[in-house]
Amino acid sequence: MTEVPKALTVNDTKGLIKMAVDPKKNNRIVGVHILSGIAANMIHEAVMAVKYRLTIDLC
């Protein structure tokens, strides 16, 4: 979380981001879990990755 600008601004760098990836489909991102006090600010990027079927190689 130390790479997230909002986390640094509010001095809350504790948290966890877990990505669910499908190895049978070129490592496509199929889900994201975010546990953080600022998760609402980060979930939008995760939603776009799932919606547009991005792979972990592109992110």
mmCIF file of N, CA and C in Angstrom:
data_model
loop_
_atom_site.group_PDB
_atom_site.id
_atom_site.type_symbol
_atom_site.label_atom_id
_atom_site.label_comp_id
_atom_site.label_asym_id
_atom_site.label_seq_id
_atom_site.Cartn_x
_atom_site.Cartn_y
_atom_site.Cartn_z
ATOM 1 N N MET A 1 0.816 -1.194 0.000
ATOM 2 C CA MET A 1 0.000 0.000 0.000
ATOM 3 C C MET A 1 0.862 1.261 0.000
ATOM 4 N N THR A 2 2.153 1.109 0.142
ATOM 5 C CA THR A 2 3.015 2.295 0.162
ATOM 6 C C THR A 2 3.159 2.930 -1.214
ATOM 7 N N GLU A 3 2.645 2.269 -2.253
ATOM 8 C CA GLU A 3 2.683 2.827 -3.606
ATOM 9 C C GLU A 3 1.386 3.546 -3.970
ATOM 10 N N VAL A 4 0.408 3.553 -3.090
ATOM 11 C CA VAL A 4 -0.890 4.184 -3.355
ATOM 12 C C VAL A 4 -0.853 5.618 -2.818
ATOM 13 N N PRO A 5 -0.953 6.627 -3.708
ATOM 14 C CA PRO A 5 -0.847 8.018 -3.263
ATOM 15 C C PRO A 5 -1.826 8.399 -2.156
ATOM 16 N N LYS A 6 -3.074 7.968 -2.251
ATOM 17 C CA LYS A 6 -4.070 8.308 -1.226
ATOM 18 C C LYS A 6 -3.668 7.726 0.126
ATOM 19 N N ALA A 7 -3.134 6.520 0.123
ATOM 20 C CA ALA A 7 -2.701 5.885 1.374
ATOM 21 C C ALA A 7 -1.588 6.690 2.031
ATOM 22 N N LEU A 8 -0.688 7.193 1.227
ATOM 23 C CA LEU A 8 0.397 8.013 1.771
ATOM 24 C C LEU A 8 -0.125 9.347 2.289
ATOM 25 N N THR A 9 -1.105 9.915 1.587
ATOM 26 C CA THR A 9 -1.663 11.209 1.986
ATOM 27 C C THR A 9 -2.344 11.131 3.343
ATOM 28 N N VAL A 10 -3.137 10.086 3.558
ATOM 29 C CA VAL A 10 -3.868 9.951 4.823
ATOM 30 C C VAL A 10 -3.087 9.130 5.852
ATOM 31 N N ASN A 11 -1.849 8.765 5.490
ATOM 32 C CA ASN A 11 -0.966 8.011 6.379
ATOM 33 C C ASN A 11 -1.601 6.694 6.842
ATOM 34 N N ASP A 12 -2.206 5.972 5.895
ATOM 35 C CA ASP A 12 -2.840 4.679 6.177
ATOM 36 C C ASP A 12 -2.351 3.681 5.128
ATOM 37 N N THR A 13 -1.171 3.146 5.325
ATOM 38 C CA THR A 13 -0.578 2.263 4.326
ATOM 39 C C THR A 13 -0.759 0.784 4.651
ATOM 40 N N LYS A 14 -1.591 0.469 5.614
ATOM 41 C CA LYS A 14 -1.838 -0.933 5.955
ATOM 42 C C LYS A 14 -3.012 -1.447 5.135
ATOM 43 N N GLY A 15 -2.889 -2.662 4.648
ATOM 44 C CA GLY A 15 -3.973 -3.249 3.886
ATOM 45 C C GLY A 15 -3.481 -4.420 3.056
ATOM 46 N N LEU A 16 -4.397 -4.964 2.268
ATOM 47 C CA LEU A 16 -4.094 -6.136 1.466
ATOM 48 C C LEU A 16 -4.855 -6.052 0.156
ATOM 49 N N ILE A 17 -4.183 -6.400 -0.928
ATOM 50 C CA ILE A 17 -4.832 -6.518 -2.234
ATOM 51 C C ILE A 17 -4.543 -7.922 -2.742
ATOM 52 N N LYS A 18 -5.595 -8.676 -3.034
ATOM 53 C CA LYS A 18 -5.441 -10.043 -3.545
ATOM 54 C C LYS A 18 -6.157 -10.129 -4.882
ATOM 55 N N MET A 19 -5.450 -10.607 -5.894
ATOM 56 C CA MET A 19 -6.040 -10.743 -7.223
ATOM 57 C C MET A 19 -6.257 -12.216 -7.532
ATOM 58 N N ALA A 20 -7.450 -12.541 -8.030
ATOM 59 C CA ALA A 20 -7.752 -13.897 -8.487
ATOM 60 C C ALA A 20 -7.492 -13.935 -9.991
ATOM 61 N N VAL A 21 -6.637 -14.861 -10.411
ATOM 62 C CA VAL A 21 -6.197 -14.929 -11.799
ATOM 63 C C VAL A 21 -6.490 -16.319 -12.352
ATOM 64 N N ASP A 22 -6.940 -16.383 -13.609
ATOM 65 C CA ASP A 22 -7.227 -17.660 -14.261
ATOM 66 C C ASP A 22 -6.048 -18.047 -15.153
ATOM 67 N N PRO A 23 -5.241 -19.008 -14.740
ATOM 68 C CA PRO A 23 -4.067 -19.380 -15.536
ATOM 69 C C PRO A 23 -4.427 -20.047 -16.863
ATOM 70 N N LYS A 24 -5.639 -20.566 -16.983
ATOM 71 C CA LYS A 24 -6.060 -21.218 -18.224
ATOM 72 C C LYS A 24 -6.456 -20.207 -19.297
ATOM 73 N N LYS A 25 -6.598 -18.957 -18.913
ATOM 74 C CA LYS A 25 -6.995 -17.908 -19.864
ATOM 75 C C LYS A 25 -5.951 -16.796 -19.885
ATOM 76 N N ASN A 26 -4.696 -17.174 -20.088
ATOM 77 C CA ASN A 26 -3.581 -16.222 -20.189
ATOM 78 C C ASN A 26 -3.441 -15.327 -18.970
ATOM 79 N N ASN A 27 -3.698 -15.869 -17.794
ATOM 80 C CA ASN A 27 -3.564 -15.119 -16.534
ATOM 81 C C ASN A 27 -4.505 -13.920 -16.455
ATOM 82 N N ARG A 28 -5.703 -14.107 -16.958
ATOM 83 C CA ARG A 28 -6.708 -13.038 -16.915
ATOM 84 C C ARG A 28 -7.173 -12.798 -15.483
ATOM 85 N N ILE A 29 -7.354 -11.540 -15.133
ATOM 86 C CA ILE A 29 -7.822 -11.169 -13.800
ATOM 87 C C ILE A 29 -9.326 -11.426 -13.739
ATOM 88 N N VAL A 30 -9.748 -12.275 -12.807
ATOM 89 C CA VAL A 30 -11.168 -12.610 -12.695
ATOM 90 C C VAL A 30 -11.800 -12.089 -11.411
ATOM 91 N N GLY A 31 -10.983 -11.545 -10.518
ATOM 92 C CA GLY A 31 -11.522 -10.998 -9.277
ATOM 93 C C GLY A 31 -10.443 -10.303 -8.474
ATOM 94 N N VAL A 32 -10.876 -9.372 -7.632
ATOM 95 C CA VAL A 32 -9.932 -8.630 -6.796
ATOM 96 C C VAL A 32 -10.559 -8.419 -5.426
ATOM 97 N N HIS A 33 -9.775 -8.664 -4.384
ATOM 98 C CA HIS A 33 -10.196 -8.403 -3.007
ATOM 99 C C HIS A 33 -9.302 -7.294 -2.467
ATOM 100 N N ILE A 34 -9.906 -6.277 -1.869
ATOM 101 C CA ILE A 34 -9.132 -5.190 -1.276
ATOM 102 C C ILE A 34 -9.589 -4.999 0.162
ATOM 103 N N LEU A 35 -8.658 -5.122 1.085
ATOM 104 C CA LEU A 35 -8.932 -4.890 2.500
ATOM 105 C C LEU A 35 -8.110 -3.684 2.932
ATOM 106 N N SER A 36 -8.770 -2.562 3.090
ATOM 107 C CA SER A 36 -8.071 -1.335 3.448
ATOM 108 C C SER A 36 -9.092 -0.279 3.834
ATOM 109 N N GLY A 37 -8.641 0.678 4.592
ATOM 110 C CA GLY A 37 -9.503 1.797 4.948
ATOM 111 C C GLY A 37 -9.832 2.683 3.761
ATOM 112 N N ILE A 38 -9.026 2.581 2.702
ATOM 113 C CA ILE A 38 -9.261 3.393 1.509
ATOM 114 C C ILE A 38 -9.616 2.516 0.297
ATOM 115 N N ALA A 39 -10.184 1.358 0.548
ATOM 116 C CA ALA A 39 -10.537 0.431 -0.532
ATOM 117 C C ALA A 39 -11.497 1.063 -1.535
ATOM 118 N N ALA A 40 -12.385 1.912 -1.065
ATOM 119 C CA ALA A 40 -13.351 2.556 -1.963
ATOM 120 C C ALA A 40 -12.655 3.419 -3.008
ATOM 121 N N ASN A 41 -11.488 3.923 -2.705
ATOM 122 C CA ASN A 41 -10.746 4.750 -3.654
ATOM 123 C C ASN A 41 -9.971 3.924 -4.667
ATOM 124 N N MET A 42 -9.759 2.646 -4.383
ATOM 125 C CA MET A 42 -8.948 1.808 -5.259
ATOM 126 C C MET A 42 -9.755 0.799 -6.059
ATOM 127 N N ILE A 43 -10.965 0.516 -5.680
ATOM 128 C CA ILE A 43 -11.740 -0.552 -6.309
ATOM 129 C C ILE A 43 -12.048 -0.269 -7.778
ATOM 130 N N HIS A 44 -12.097 0.999 -8.159
ATOM 131 C CA HIS A 44 -12.444 1.354 -9.539
ATOM 132 C C HIS A 44 -11.445 0.782 -10.542
ATOM 133 N N GLU A 45 -10.169 0.833 -10.227
ATOM 134 C CA GLU A 45 -9.160 0.267 -11.114
ATOM 135 C C GLU A 45 -9.331 -1.245 -11.232
ATOM 136 N N ALA A 46 -9.657 -1.890 -10.132
ATOM 137 C CA ALA A 46 -9.859 -3.337 -10.147
ATOM 138 C C ALA A 46 -11.078 -3.716 -10.980
ATOM 139 N N VAL A 47 -12.135 -2.942 -10.868
ATOM 140 C CA VAL A 47 -13.350 -3.203 -11.648
ATOM 141 C C VAL A 47 -13.045 -3.112 -13.142
ATOM 142 N N MET A 48 -12.275 -2.114 -13.536
ATOM 143 C CA MET A 48 -11.932 -1.954 -14.952
ATOM 144 C C MET A 48 -11.076 -3.124 -15.448
ATOM 145 N N ALA A 49 -10.170 -3.609 -14.622
ATOM 146 C CA ALA A 49 -9.323 -4.738 -15.013
ATOM 147 C C ALA A 49 -10.156 -5.988 -15.261
ATOM 148 N N VAL A 50 -11.139 -6.230 -14.415
ATOM 149 C CA VAL A 50 -12.012 -7.399 -14.585
ATOM 150 C C VAL A 50 -12.940 -7.195 -15.780
ATOM 151 N N LYS A 51 -13.539 -6.023 -15.879
ATOM 152 C CA LYS A 51 -14.502 -5.740 -16.954
ATOM 153 C C LYS A 51 -13.872 -5.888 -18.339
ATOM 154 N N TYR A 52 -12.667 -5.372 -18.503
ATOM 155 C CA TYR A 52 -12.017 -5.403 -19.809
ATOM 156 C C TYR A 52 -11.078 -6.590 -19.985
ATOM 157 N N ARG A 53 -11.201 -7.557 -19.086
ATOM 158 C CA ARG A 53 -10.486 -8.829 -19.188
ATOM 159 C C ARG A 53 -8.978 -8.651 -19.343
ATOM 160 N N LEU A 54 -8.417 -7.791 -18.516
ATOM 161 C CA LEU A 54 -6.975 -7.579 -18.556
ATOM 162 C C LEU A 54 -6.252 -8.764 -17.926
ATOM 163 N N THR A 55 -5.010 -8.925 -18.293
ATOM 164 C CA THR A 55 -4.180 -9.967 -17.703
ATOM 165 C C THR A 55 -3.191 -9.320 -16.733
ATOM 166 N N ILE A 56 -2.589 -10.136 -15.890
ATOM 167 C CA ILE A 56 -1.624 -9.575 -14.943
ATOM 168 C C ILE A 56 -0.389 -9.057 -15.672
ATOM 169 N N ASP A 57 -0.172 -9.510 -16.886
ATOM 170 C CA ASP A 57 0.964 -9.022 -17.670
ATOM 171 C C ASP A 57 0.747 -7.582 -18.125
ATOM 172 N N LEU A 58 -0.509 -7.163 -18.269
ATOM 173 C CA LEU A 58 -0.826 -5.806 -18.719
ATOM 174 C C LEU A 58 -0.918 -4.812 -17.580
ATOM 175 N N CYS A 59 -1.062 -5.295 -16.355
ATOM 176 C CA CYS A 59 -1.256 -4.386 -15.215
ATOM 177 C C CYS A 59 0.028 -4.050 -14.513
#
